[in-house]
Amino acid sequence: MFLKNFAELPPRKRIGILAIILGIIAAMIGNPTSKARTTINLKEFALVSPKDIASVNIFDLADWIINGRYDYRLVDLRSEQEYKKYNIPTSENIQVHNLLDSDLARNEKIVLYSDNDIATAQAWFLLKAEKYNGAYILDGGLKKWQNEILFPKCTCGTNPNAEQKHHHAKLAELSKYFGGKMRTGSVEVAENKMEMPTIKMPATIKLKKTKHKKKREGC
Protein backbone atom coordinates (compact mmCIF):
# COMPACT_ATOMS: atom_id res chain seq x y z
CA MET A 1 0.00 0.00 0.00
CA PHE A 2 2.82 2.42 0.88
CA LEU A 3 4.60 1.79 -2.43
CA LYS A 4 1.40 2.33 -4.38
CA ASN A 5 0.65 5.60 -2.58
CA PHE A 6 4.27 6.71 -3.00
CA ALA A 7 4.19 6.08 -6.76
CA GLU A 8 1.07 8.23 -7.08
CA LEU A 9 2.71 11.27 -5.46
CA PRO A 10 3.81 14.19 -7.69
CA PRO A 11 7.44 13.80 -8.90
CA ARG A 12 8.87 16.61 -6.75
CA LYS A 13 7.19 15.28 -3.61
CA ARG A 14 8.57 11.78 -4.26
CA ILE A 15 12.05 13.20 -4.75
CA GLY A 16 11.71 15.26 -1.57
CA ILE A 17 10.92 12.16 0.46
CA LEU A 18 13.75 10.22 -1.15
CA ALA A 19 16.19 13.06 -0.51
CA ILE A 20 15.40 12.98 3.21
CA ILE A 21 15.85 9.20 3.35
CA LEU A 22 19.12 9.38 1.42
CA GLY A 23 20.29 12.19 3.68
CA ILE A 24 19.85 10.02 6.74
CA ILE A 25 21.66 7.12 5.07
CA ALA A 26 24.49 9.37 3.92
CA ALA A 27 24.90 10.73 7.41
CA MET A 28 25.55 7.21 8.62
CA ILE A 29 27.71 5.78 5.84
CA GLY A 30 29.31 8.84 4.27
CA ASN A 31 29.57 9.99 0.70
CA PRO A 32 29.37 7.11 -1.83
CA THR A 33 31.60 8.92 -4.34
CA SER A 34 35.35 8.66 -4.56
CA LYS A 35 35.86 11.92 -2.68
CA ALA A 36 36.34 12.36 1.02
CA ARG A 37 33.43 11.91 3.41
CA THR A 38 30.80 14.60 2.97
CA THR A 39 29.81 16.57 6.06
CA ILE A 40 26.08 16.20 6.57
CA ASN A 41 23.93 18.64 8.50
CA LEU A 42 21.33 16.07 9.49
CA LYS A 43 19.10 18.62 11.21
CA GLU A 44 19.05 20.78 8.09
CA PHE A 45 18.12 17.92 5.77
CA ALA A 46 15.54 16.57 8.19
CA LEU A 47 13.65 19.80 7.50
CA VAL A 48 13.75 19.39 3.73
CA SER A 49 10.31 19.49 2.15
CA PRO A 50 9.26 19.12 -1.50
CA LYS A 51 8.89 22.90 -1.84
CA ASP A 52 12.57 23.29 -0.92
CA ILE A 53 13.65 21.31 -3.97
CA ALA A 54 13.98 23.75 -6.85
CA SER A 55 12.79 22.38 -10.16
CA VAL A 56 12.73 23.35 -13.83
CA ASN A 57 9.61 22.82 -15.90
CA ILE A 58 10.09 20.69 -19.02
CA PHE A 59 8.49 23.36 -21.23
CA ASP A 60 10.84 25.99 -19.84
CA LEU A 61 13.79 23.72 -20.61
CA ALA A 62 12.50 23.14 -24.15
CA ASP A 63 12.28 26.92 -24.59
CA TRP A 64 15.85 27.36 -23.30
CA ILE A 65 17.14 24.80 -25.80
CA ILE A 66 15.26 26.32 -28.74
CA ASN A 67 16.46 29.82 -27.89
CA GLY A 68 20.05 28.73 -27.39
CA ARG A 69 20.40 29.61 -23.73
CA TYR A 70 23.67 28.43 -22.23
CA ASP A 71 23.58 29.75 -18.67
CA TYR A 72 22.89 26.31 -17.21
CA ARG A 73 24.29 22.76 -17.19
CA LEU A 74 21.86 19.98 -18.05
CA VAL A 75 23.06 16.72 -16.51
CA ASP A 76 21.85 13.27 -17.56
CA LEU A 77 22.47 10.90 -14.64
CA ARG A 78 21.86 7.62 -16.47
CA SER A 79 24.40 5.11 -17.73
CA GLU A 80 26.56 5.86 -20.75
CA GLN A 81 24.66 3.26 -22.79
CA GLU A 82 21.28 4.81 -21.96
CA TYR A 83 22.62 8.28 -22.63
CA LYS A 84 23.91 7.31 -26.09
CA LYS A 85 20.59 5.69 -26.95
CA TYR A 86 18.73 8.94 -26.28
CA ASN A 87 19.35 12.12 -24.31
CA ILE A 88 17.77 15.53 -24.07
CA PRO A 89 19.62 17.94 -26.41
CA THR A 90 22.41 20.01 -24.75
CA SER A 91 22.74 17.51 -21.88
CA GLU A 92 26.00 15.98 -20.69
CA ASN A 93 26.34 12.55 -19.14
CA ILE A 94 27.60 12.57 -15.54
CA GLN A 95 26.61 9.62 -13.42
CA VAL A 96 25.84 10.10 -9.73
CA HIS A 97 29.10 8.58 -8.49
CA ASN A 98 31.09 11.00 -10.69
CA LEU A 99 29.25 14.22 -9.83
CA LEU A 100 31.64 15.52 -7.20
CA ASP A 101 34.65 14.66 -9.35
CA SER A 102 33.28 16.55 -12.36
CA ASP A 103 33.90 20.16 -13.40
CA LEU A 104 30.51 21.32 -12.13
CA ALA A 105 30.90 24.57 -10.20
CA ARG A 106 29.02 25.56 -7.07
CA ASN A 107 27.84 28.84 -8.60
CA GLU A 108 26.39 27.28 -11.76
CA LYS A 109 22.76 26.49 -12.45
CA ILE A 110 22.71 22.68 -12.67
CA VAL A 111 19.60 20.87 -13.89
CA LEU A 112 19.53 17.15 -13.09
CA TYR A 113 17.43 14.49 -14.75
CA SER A 114 17.16 10.73 -14.99
CA ASP A 115 14.54 8.07 -15.57
CA ASN A 116 14.15 7.21 -11.88
CA ASP A 117 13.53 9.27 -8.78
CA ILE A 118 16.18 7.61 -6.62
CA ALA A 119 19.09 8.64 -8.84
CA THR A 120 17.75 12.18 -9.13
CA ALA A 121 17.19 12.51 -5.38
CA GLN A 122 20.64 11.12 -4.62
CA ALA A 123 22.29 13.50 -7.09
CA TRP A 124 20.40 16.52 -5.78
CA PHE A 125 21.21 15.60 -2.19
CA LEU A 126 24.93 15.14 -2.88
CA LEU A 127 25.21 18.49 -4.62
CA LYS A 128 23.24 20.34 -1.93
CA ALA A 129 25.30 18.71 0.81
CA GLU A 130 28.43 20.03 -0.93
CA LYS A 131 26.93 23.54 -1.20
CA TYR A 132 26.03 23.47 -4.88
CA ASN A 133 23.23 25.94 -4.30
CA GLY A 134 22.27 26.09 -7.97
CA ALA A 135 21.13 22.46 -8.12
CA TYR A 136 17.73 21.86 -9.70
CA ILE A 137 15.78 18.82 -10.84
CA LEU A 138 13.92 18.54 -14.12
CA ASP A 139 10.33 18.20 -12.96
CA GLY A 140 9.08 14.76 -13.97
CA GLY A 141 12.46 13.78 -15.44
CA LEU A 142 12.94 11.97 -18.73
CA LYS A 143 9.54 10.27 -18.49
CA LYS A 144 7.65 13.56 -18.44
CA TRP A 145 9.86 14.93 -21.23
CA GLN A 146 8.97 11.84 -23.26
CA ASN A 147 5.25 12.05 -22.53
CA GLU A 148 4.69 15.79 -22.90
CA ILE A 149 7.43 17.07 -25.22
CA LEU A 150 8.32 14.21 -27.55
CA PHE A 151 4.95 12.44 -27.67
CA PRO A 152 2.26 14.79 -26.31
CA LYS A 153 -1.28 13.47 -26.40
CA CYS A 154 -3.99 15.31 -28.27
CA THR A 155 -6.83 16.12 -25.86
CA CYS A 156 -8.77 18.47 -28.13
CA GLY A 157 -11.71 16.14 -28.68
CA THR A 158 -13.78 15.95 -31.85
CA ASN A 159 -14.82 19.60 -31.97
CA PRO A 160 -11.97 21.77 -30.61
CA ASN A 161 -12.36 25.52 -30.26
CA ALA A 162 -9.85 28.06 -31.58
CA GLU A 163 -7.83 28.12 -28.37
CA GLN A 164 -7.58 24.33 -28.26
CA LYS A 165 -6.54 24.21 -31.91
CA HIS A 166 -3.80 26.77 -31.25
CA HIS A 167 -2.55 24.84 -28.21
CA HIS A 168 -2.59 21.58 -30.18
CA ALA A 169 -0.64 23.19 -33.04
CA LYS A 170 2.00 24.54 -30.65
CA LEU A 171 2.44 21.13 -29.01
CA ALA A 172 2.70 19.44 -32.41
CA GLU A 173 5.30 21.98 -33.52
CA LEU A 174 7.31 21.52 -30.33
CA SER A 175 7.15 17.75 -30.62
CA LYS A 176 8.30 17.86 -34.25
CA TYR A 177 11.19 20.16 -33.36
CA PHE A 178 12.58 17.59 -30.95
CA GLY A 179 11.99 14.66 -33.32
CA GLY A 180 8.79 13.36 -31.75
CA LYS A 181 5.18 13.10 -32.84
CA MET A 182 1.78 14.03 -31.45
CA ARG A 183 -0.19 11.05 -30.12
CA THR A 184 -3.82 10.53 -30.92
CA GLY A 185 -6.38 8.06 -29.62
CA SER A 186 -5.38 5.65 -26.87
CA VAL A 187 -1.74 5.14 -27.90
CA GLU A 188 0.40 5.12 -24.77
CA VAL A 189 4.07 6.02 -24.54
CA ALA A 190 6.25 3.02 -23.81
CA GLU A 191 9.70 1.95 -24.88
CA ASN A 192 8.26 -1.00 -26.76
CA LYS A 193 5.61 1.10 -28.52
CA MET A 194 7.29 4.42 -29.18
CA GLU A 195 10.74 4.60 -30.72
CA MET A 196 12.77 7.43 -29.24
CA PRO A 197 13.85 9.91 -31.91
CA THR A 198 17.36 10.28 -33.25
CA ILE A 199 19.06 13.28 -31.68
CA LYS A 200 19.09 15.84 -34.47
CA MET A 201 18.42 19.53 -34.12
CA PRO A 202 17.03 21.64 -37.00
CA ALA A 203 19.78 23.31 -39.02
CA THR A 204 17.88 26.60 -39.02
CA ILE A 205 18.40 27.13 -35.32
CA LYS A 206 21.95 27.22 -34.03
CA LEU A 207 22.48 26.58 -30.36
CA LYS A 208 25.06 28.70 -28.65
CA LYS A 209 27.84 26.61 -27.26
CA THR A 210 29.99 27.01 -24.22
CA LYS A 211 33.20 25.28 -23.28
CA HIS A 212 31.84 25.02 -19.73
CA LYS A 213 34.87 26.71 -18.24
CA LYS A 214 34.75 26.42 -14.51
CA LYS A 215 33.74 29.73 -13.00
CA ARG A 216 35.56 31.21 -10.10
CA GLU A 217 33.74 30.10 -7.00
CA GLY A 218 33.13 32.17 -3.94
CA CYS A 219 34.18 31.28 -0.44
mmCIF file of C-alpha atoms in Angstrom:
data_model
loop_
_atom_site.group_PDB
_atom_site.id
_atom_site.type_symbol
_atom_site.label_atom_id
_atom_site.label_comp_id
_atom_site.label_asym_id
_atom_site.label_seq_id
_atom_site.Cartn_x
_atom_site.Cartn_y
_atom_site.Cartn_z
ATOM 1 C CA MET A 1 0.000 0.000 0.000
ATOM 2 C CA PHE A 2 2.818 2.418 0.883
ATOM 3 C CA LEU A 3 4.605 1.785 -2.431
ATOM 4 C CA LYS A 4 1.402 2.326 -4.385
ATOM 5 C CA ASN A 5 0.649 5.595 -2.584
ATOM 6 C CA PHE A 6 4.270 6.715 -2.996
ATOM 7 C CA ALA A 7 4.194 6.083 -6.758
ATOM 8 C CA GLU A 8 1.068 8.227 -7.075
ATOM 9 C CA LEU A 9 2.706 11.267 -5.456
ATOM 10 C CA PRO A 10 3.805 14.187 -7.691
ATOM 11 C CA PRO A 11 7.442 13.803 -8.900
ATOM 12 C CA ARG A 12 8.874 16.610 -6.751
ATOM 13 C CA LYS A 13 7.194 15.280 -3.608
ATOM 14 C CA ARG A 14 8.569 11.779 -4.264
ATOM 15 C CA ILE A 15 12.050 13.201 -4.747
ATOM 16 C CA GLY A 16 11.715 15.258 -1.570
ATOM 17 C CA ILE A 17 10.920 12.156 0.464
ATOM 18 C CA LEU A 18 13.751 10.221 -1.153
ATOM 19 C CA ALA A 19 16.190 13.060 -0.507
ATOM 20 C CA ILE A 20 15.396 12.978 3.207
ATOM 21 C CA ILE A 21 15.853 9.201 3.346
ATOM 22 C CA LEU A 22 19.118 9.384 1.425
ATOM 23 C CA GLY A 23 20.291 12.186 3.676
ATOM 24 C CA ILE A 24 19.849 10.018 6.743
ATOM 25 C CA ILE A 25 21.663 7.116 5.069
ATOM 26 C CA ALA A 26 24.492 9.366 3.924
ATOM 27 C CA ALA A 27 24.905 10.732 7.410
ATOM 28 C CA MET A 28 25.552 7.207 8.624
ATOM 29 C CA ILE A 29 27.705 5.778 5.838
ATOM 30 C CA GLY A 30 29.307 8.842 4.275
ATOM 31 C CA ASN A 31 29.570 9.987 0.695
ATOM 32 C CA PRO A 32 29.373 7.108 -1.833
ATOM 33 C CA THR A 33 31.597 8.924 -4.341
ATOM 34 C CA SER A 34 35.349 8.659 -4.555
ATOM 35 C CA LYS A 35 35.858 11.924 -2.685
ATOM 36 C CA ALA A 36 36.339 12.357 1.021
ATOM 37 C CA ARG A 37 33.434 11.913 3.407
ATOM 38 C CA THR A 38 30.805 14.605 2.974
ATOM 39 C CA THR A 39 29.812 16.569 6.057
ATOM 40 C CA ILE A 40 26.081 16.203 6.566
ATOM 41 C CA ASN A 41 23.932 18.642 8.499
ATOM 42 C CA LEU A 42 21.327 16.071 9.493
ATOM 43 C CA LYS A 43 19.098 18.615 11.206
ATOM 44 C CA GLU A 44 19.049 20.777 8.086
ATOM 45 C CA PHE A 45 18.120 17.925 5.766
ATOM 46 C CA ALA A 46 15.537 16.574 8.187
ATOM 47 C CA LEU A 47 13.651 19.799 7.502
ATOM 48 C CA VAL A 48 13.750 19.393 3.728
ATOM 49 C CA SER A 49 10.306 19.488 2.150
ATOM 50 C CA PRO A 50 9.261 19.121 -1.505
ATOM 51 C CA LYS A 51 8.889 22.902 -1.844
ATOM 52 C CA ASP A 52 12.566 23.287 -0.921
ATOM 53 C CA ILE A 53 13.653 21.309 -3.971
ATOM 54 C CA ALA A 54 13.984 23.748 -6.850
ATOM 55 C CA SER A 55 12.794 22.382 -10.165
ATOM 56 C CA VAL A 56 12.733 23.352 -13.826
ATOM 57 C CA ASN A 57 9.613 22.820 -15.898
ATOM 58 C CA ILE A 58 10.086 20.688 -19.025
ATOM 59 C CA PHE A 59 8.491 23.358 -21.229
ATOM 60 C CA ASP A 60 10.840 25.988 -19.843
ATOM 61 C CA LEU A 61 13.791 23.715 -20.612
ATOM 62 C CA ALA A 62 12.501 23.143 -24.152
ATOM 63 C CA ASP A 63 12.280 26.924 -24.588
ATOM 64 C CA TRP A 64 15.855 27.360 -23.299
ATOM 65 C CA ILE A 65 17.136 24.805 -25.798
ATOM 66 C CA ILE A 66 15.261 26.321 -28.741
ATOM 67 C CA ASN A 67 16.461 29.819 -27.889
ATOM 68 C CA GLY A 68 20.054 28.728 -27.390
ATOM 69 C CA ARG A 69 20.396 29.614 -23.727
ATOM 70 C CA TYR A 70 23.669 28.431 -22.230
ATOM 71 C CA ASP A 71 23.580 29.748 -18.665
ATOM 72 C CA TYR A 72 22.895 26.308 -17.212
ATOM 73 C CA ARG A 73 24.290 22.761 -17.190
ATOM 74 C CA LEU A 74 21.857 19.975 -18.048
ATOM 75 C CA VAL A 75 23.062 16.717 -16.505
ATOM 76 C CA ASP A 76 21.845 13.274 -17.556
ATOM 77 C CA LEU A 77 22.475 10.901 -14.640
ATOM 78 C CA ARG A 78 21.862 7.622 -16.471
ATOM 79 C CA SER A 79 24.398 5.112 -17.733
ATOM 80 C CA GLU A 80 26.560 5.859 -20.751
ATOM 81 C CA GLN A 81 24.663 3.258 -22.795
ATOM 82 C CA GLU A 82 21.283 4.806 -21.957
ATOM 83 C CA TYR A 83 22.622 8.283 -22.633
ATOM 84 C CA LYS A 84 23.905 7.306 -26.089
ATOM 85 C CA LYS A 85 20.588 5.689 -26.951
ATOM 86 C CA TYR A 86 18.731 8.937 -26.277
ATOM 87 C CA ASN A 87 19.348 12.120 -24.306
ATOM 88 C CA ILE A 88 17.765 15.534 -24.074
ATOM 89 C CA PRO A 89 19.623 17.940 -26.409
ATOM 90 C CA THR A 90 22.413 20.010 -24.754
ATOM 91 C CA SER A 91 22.738 17.512 -21.882
ATOM 92 C CA GLU A 92 25.995 15.979 -20.691
ATOM 93 C CA ASN A 93 26.341 12.553 -19.141
ATOM 94 C CA ILE A 94 27.604 12.567 -15.536
ATOM 95 C CA GLN A 95 26.609 9.616 -13.418
ATOM 96 C CA VAL A 96 25.844 10.104 -9.735
ATOM 97 C CA HIS A 97 29.105 8.579 -8.485
ATOM 98 C CA ASN A 98 31.088 11.004 -10.689
ATOM 99 C CA LEU A 99 29.246 14.224 -9.832
ATOM 100 C CA LEU A 100 31.640 15.522 -7.199
ATOM 101 C CA ASP A 101 34.652 14.658 -9.354
ATOM 102 C CA SER A 102 33.283 16.553 -12.364
ATOM 103 C CA ASP A 103 33.903 20.162 -13.396
ATOM 104 C CA LEU A 104 30.509 21.324 -12.128
ATOM 105 C CA ALA A 105 30.896 24.570 -10.200
ATOM 106 C CA ARG A 106 29.020 25.564 -7.070
ATOM 107 C CA ASN A 107 27.838 28.838 -8.602
ATOM 108 C CA GLU A 108 26.390 27.275 -11.758
ATOM 109 C CA LYS A 109 22.761 26.486 -12.455
ATOM 110 C CA ILE A 110 22.709 22.679 -12.673
ATOM 111 C CA VAL A 111 19.598 20.872 -13.890
ATOM 112 C CA LEU A 112 19.529 17.147 -13.090
ATOM 113 C CA TYR A 113 17.435 14.488 -14.752
ATOM 114 C CA SER A 114 17.162 10.726 -14.986
ATOM 115 C CA ASP A 115 14.545 8.070 -15.567
ATOM 116 C CA ASN A 116 14.151 7.214 -11.885
ATOM 117 C CA ASP A 117 13.529 9.271 -8.781
ATOM 118 C CA ILE A 118 16.177 7.607 -6.622
ATOM 119 C CA ALA A 119 19.094 8.638 -8.838
ATOM 120 C CA THR A 120 17.753 12.181 -9.131
ATOM 121 C CA ALA A 121 17.190 12.507 -5.381
ATOM 122 C CA GLN A 122 20.645 11.124 -4.616
ATOM 123 C CA ALA A 123 22.294 13.503 -7.090
ATOM 124 C CA TRP A 124 20.398 16.524 -5.775
ATOM 125 C CA PHE A 125 21.214 15.596 -2.192
ATOM 126 C CA LEU A 126 24.934 15.136 -2.880
ATOM 127 C CA LEU A 127 25.208 18.493 -4.618
ATOM 128 C CA LYS A 128 23.245 20.344 -1.934
ATOM 129 C CA ALA A 129 25.300 18.711 0.810
ATOM 130 C CA GLU A 130 28.434 20.027 -0.932
ATOM 131 C CA LYS A 131 26.930 23.539 -1.205
ATOM 132 C CA TYR A 132 26.032 23.475 -4.884
ATOM 133 C CA ASN A 133 23.230 25.939 -4.304
ATOM 134 C CA GLY A 134 22.265 26.093 -7.967
ATOM 135 C CA ALA A 135 21.125 22.461 -8.118
ATOM 136 C CA TYR A 136 17.728 21.864 -9.696
ATOM 137 C CA ILE A 137 15.783 18.824 -10.838
ATOM 138 C CA LEU A 138 13.923 18.538 -14.121
ATOM 139 C CA ASP A 139 10.334 18.201 -12.957
ATOM 140 C CA GLY A 140 9.081 14.758 -13.975
ATOM 141 C CA GLY A 141 12.456 13.776 -15.442
ATOM 142 C CA LEU A 142 12.937 11.969 -18.727
ATOM 143 C CA LYS A 143 9.542 10.265 -18.491
ATOM 144 C CA LYS A 144 7.654 13.556 -18.444
ATOM 145 C CA TRP A 145 9.861 14.927 -21.233
ATOM 146 C CA GLN A 146 8.974 11.840 -23.258
ATOM 147 C CA ASN A 147 5.246 12.047 -22.532
ATOM 148 C CA GLU A 148 4.691 15.788 -22.897
ATOM 149 C CA ILE A 149 7.430 17.074 -25.220
ATOM 150 C CA LEU A 150 8.316 14.206 -27.549
ATOM 151 C CA PHE A 151 4.950 12.436 -27.667
ATOM 152 C CA PRO A 152 2.264 14.786 -26.315
ATOM 153 C CA LYS A 153 -1.278 13.467 -26.396
ATOM 154 C CA CYS A 154 -3.993 15.307 -28.266
ATOM 155 C CA THR A 155 -6.828 16.118 -25.864
ATOM 156 C CA CYS A 156 -8.773 18.466 -28.132
ATOM 157 C CA GLY A 157 -11.708 16.141 -28.681
ATOM 158 C CA THR A 158 -13.780 15.948 -31.847
ATOM 159 C CA ASN A 159 -14.824 19.605 -31.975
ATOM 160 C CA PRO A 160 -11.975 21.768 -30.606
ATOM 161 C CA ASN A 161 -12.361 25.521 -30.258
ATOM 162 C CA ALA A 162 -9.854 28.059 -31.581
ATOM 163 C CA GLU A 163 -7.833 28.125 -28.365
ATOM 164 C CA GLN A 164 -7.581 24.330 -28.259
ATOM 165 C CA LYS A 165 -6.540 24.212 -31.910
ATOM 166 C CA HIS A 166 -3.805 26.768 -31.251
ATOM 167 C CA HIS A 167 -2.551 24.844 -28.212
ATOM 168 C CA HIS A 168 -2.595 21.580 -30.184
ATOM 169 C CA ALA A 169 -0.644 23.193 -33.039
ATOM 170 C CA LYS A 170 2.003 24.540 -30.648
ATOM 171 C CA LEU A 171 2.436 21.129 -29.013
ATOM 172 C CA ALA A 172 2.695 19.436 -32.412
ATOM 173 C CA GLU A 173 5.299 21.981 -33.522
ATOM 174 C CA LEU A 174 7.309 21.521 -30.332
ATOM 175 C CA SER A 175 7.149 17.749 -30.619
ATOM 176 C CA LYS A 176 8.296 17.859 -34.247
ATOM 177 C CA TYR A 177 11.190 20.155 -33.365
ATOM 178 C CA PHE A 178 12.583 17.586 -30.950
ATOM 179 C CA GLY A 179 11.988 14.665 -33.317
ATOM 180 C CA GLY A 180 8.785 13.362 -31.746
ATOM 181 C CA LYS A 181 5.175 13.098 -32.844
ATOM 182 C CA MET A 182 1.781 14.032 -31.451
ATOM 183 C CA ARG A 183 -0.186 11.053 -30.116
ATOM 184 C CA THR A 184 -3.823 10.527 -30.922
ATOM 185 C CA GLY A 185 -6.385 8.057 -29.619
ATOM 186 C CA SER A 186 -5.380 5.651 -26.871
ATOM 187 C CA VAL A 187 -1.740 5.144 -27.900
ATOM 188 C CA GLU A 188 0.404 5.123 -24.771
ATOM 189 C CA VAL A 189 4.066 6.016 -24.536
ATOM 190 C CA ALA A 190 6.248 3.021 -23.805
ATOM 191 C CA GLU A 191 9.699 1.948 -24.881
ATOM 192 C CA ASN A 192 8.259 -1.001 -26.757
ATOM 193 C CA LYS A 193 5.606 1.096 -28.520
ATOM 194 C CA MET A 194 7.289 4.418 -29.180
ATOM 195 C CA GLU A 195 10.736 4.601 -30.721
ATOM 196 C CA MET A 196 12.766 7.429 -29.236
ATOM 197 C CA PRO A 197 13.854 9.912 -31.912
ATOM 198 C CA THR A 198 17.361 10.276 -33.245
ATOM 199 C CA ILE A 199 19.058 13.284 -31.676
ATOM 200 C CA LYS A 200 19.087 15.844 -34.472
ATOM 201 C CA MET A 201 18.423 19.531 -34.122
ATOM 202 C CA PRO A 202 17.026 21.641 -37.001
ATOM 203 C CA ALA A 203 19.780 23.311 -39.020
ATOM 204 C CA THR A 204 17.877 26.598 -39.023
ATOM 205 C CA ILE A 205 18.398 27.128 -35.321
ATOM 206 C CA LYS A 206 21.951 27.218 -34.030
ATOM 207 C CA LEU A 207 22.479 26.583 -30.363
ATOM 208 C CA LYS A 208 25.058 28.701 -28.649
ATOM 209 C CA LYS A 209 27.841 26.610 -27.265
ATOM 210 C CA THR A 210 29.990 27.012 -24.224
ATOM 211 C CA LYS A 211 33.196 25.281 -23.277
ATOM 212 C CA HIS A 212 31.841 25.022 -19.734
ATOM 213 C CA LYS A 213 34.867 26.711 -18.237
ATOM 214 C CA LYS A 214 34.747 26.417 -14.505
ATOM 215 C CA LYS A 215 33.744 29.732 -13.001
ATOM 216 C CA ARG A 216 35.559 31.206 -10.095
ATOM 217 C CA GLU A 217 33.738 30.100 -6.997
ATOM 218 C CA GLY A 218 33.131 32.165 -3.937
ATOM 219 C CA CYS A 219 34.184 31.283 -0.440
#
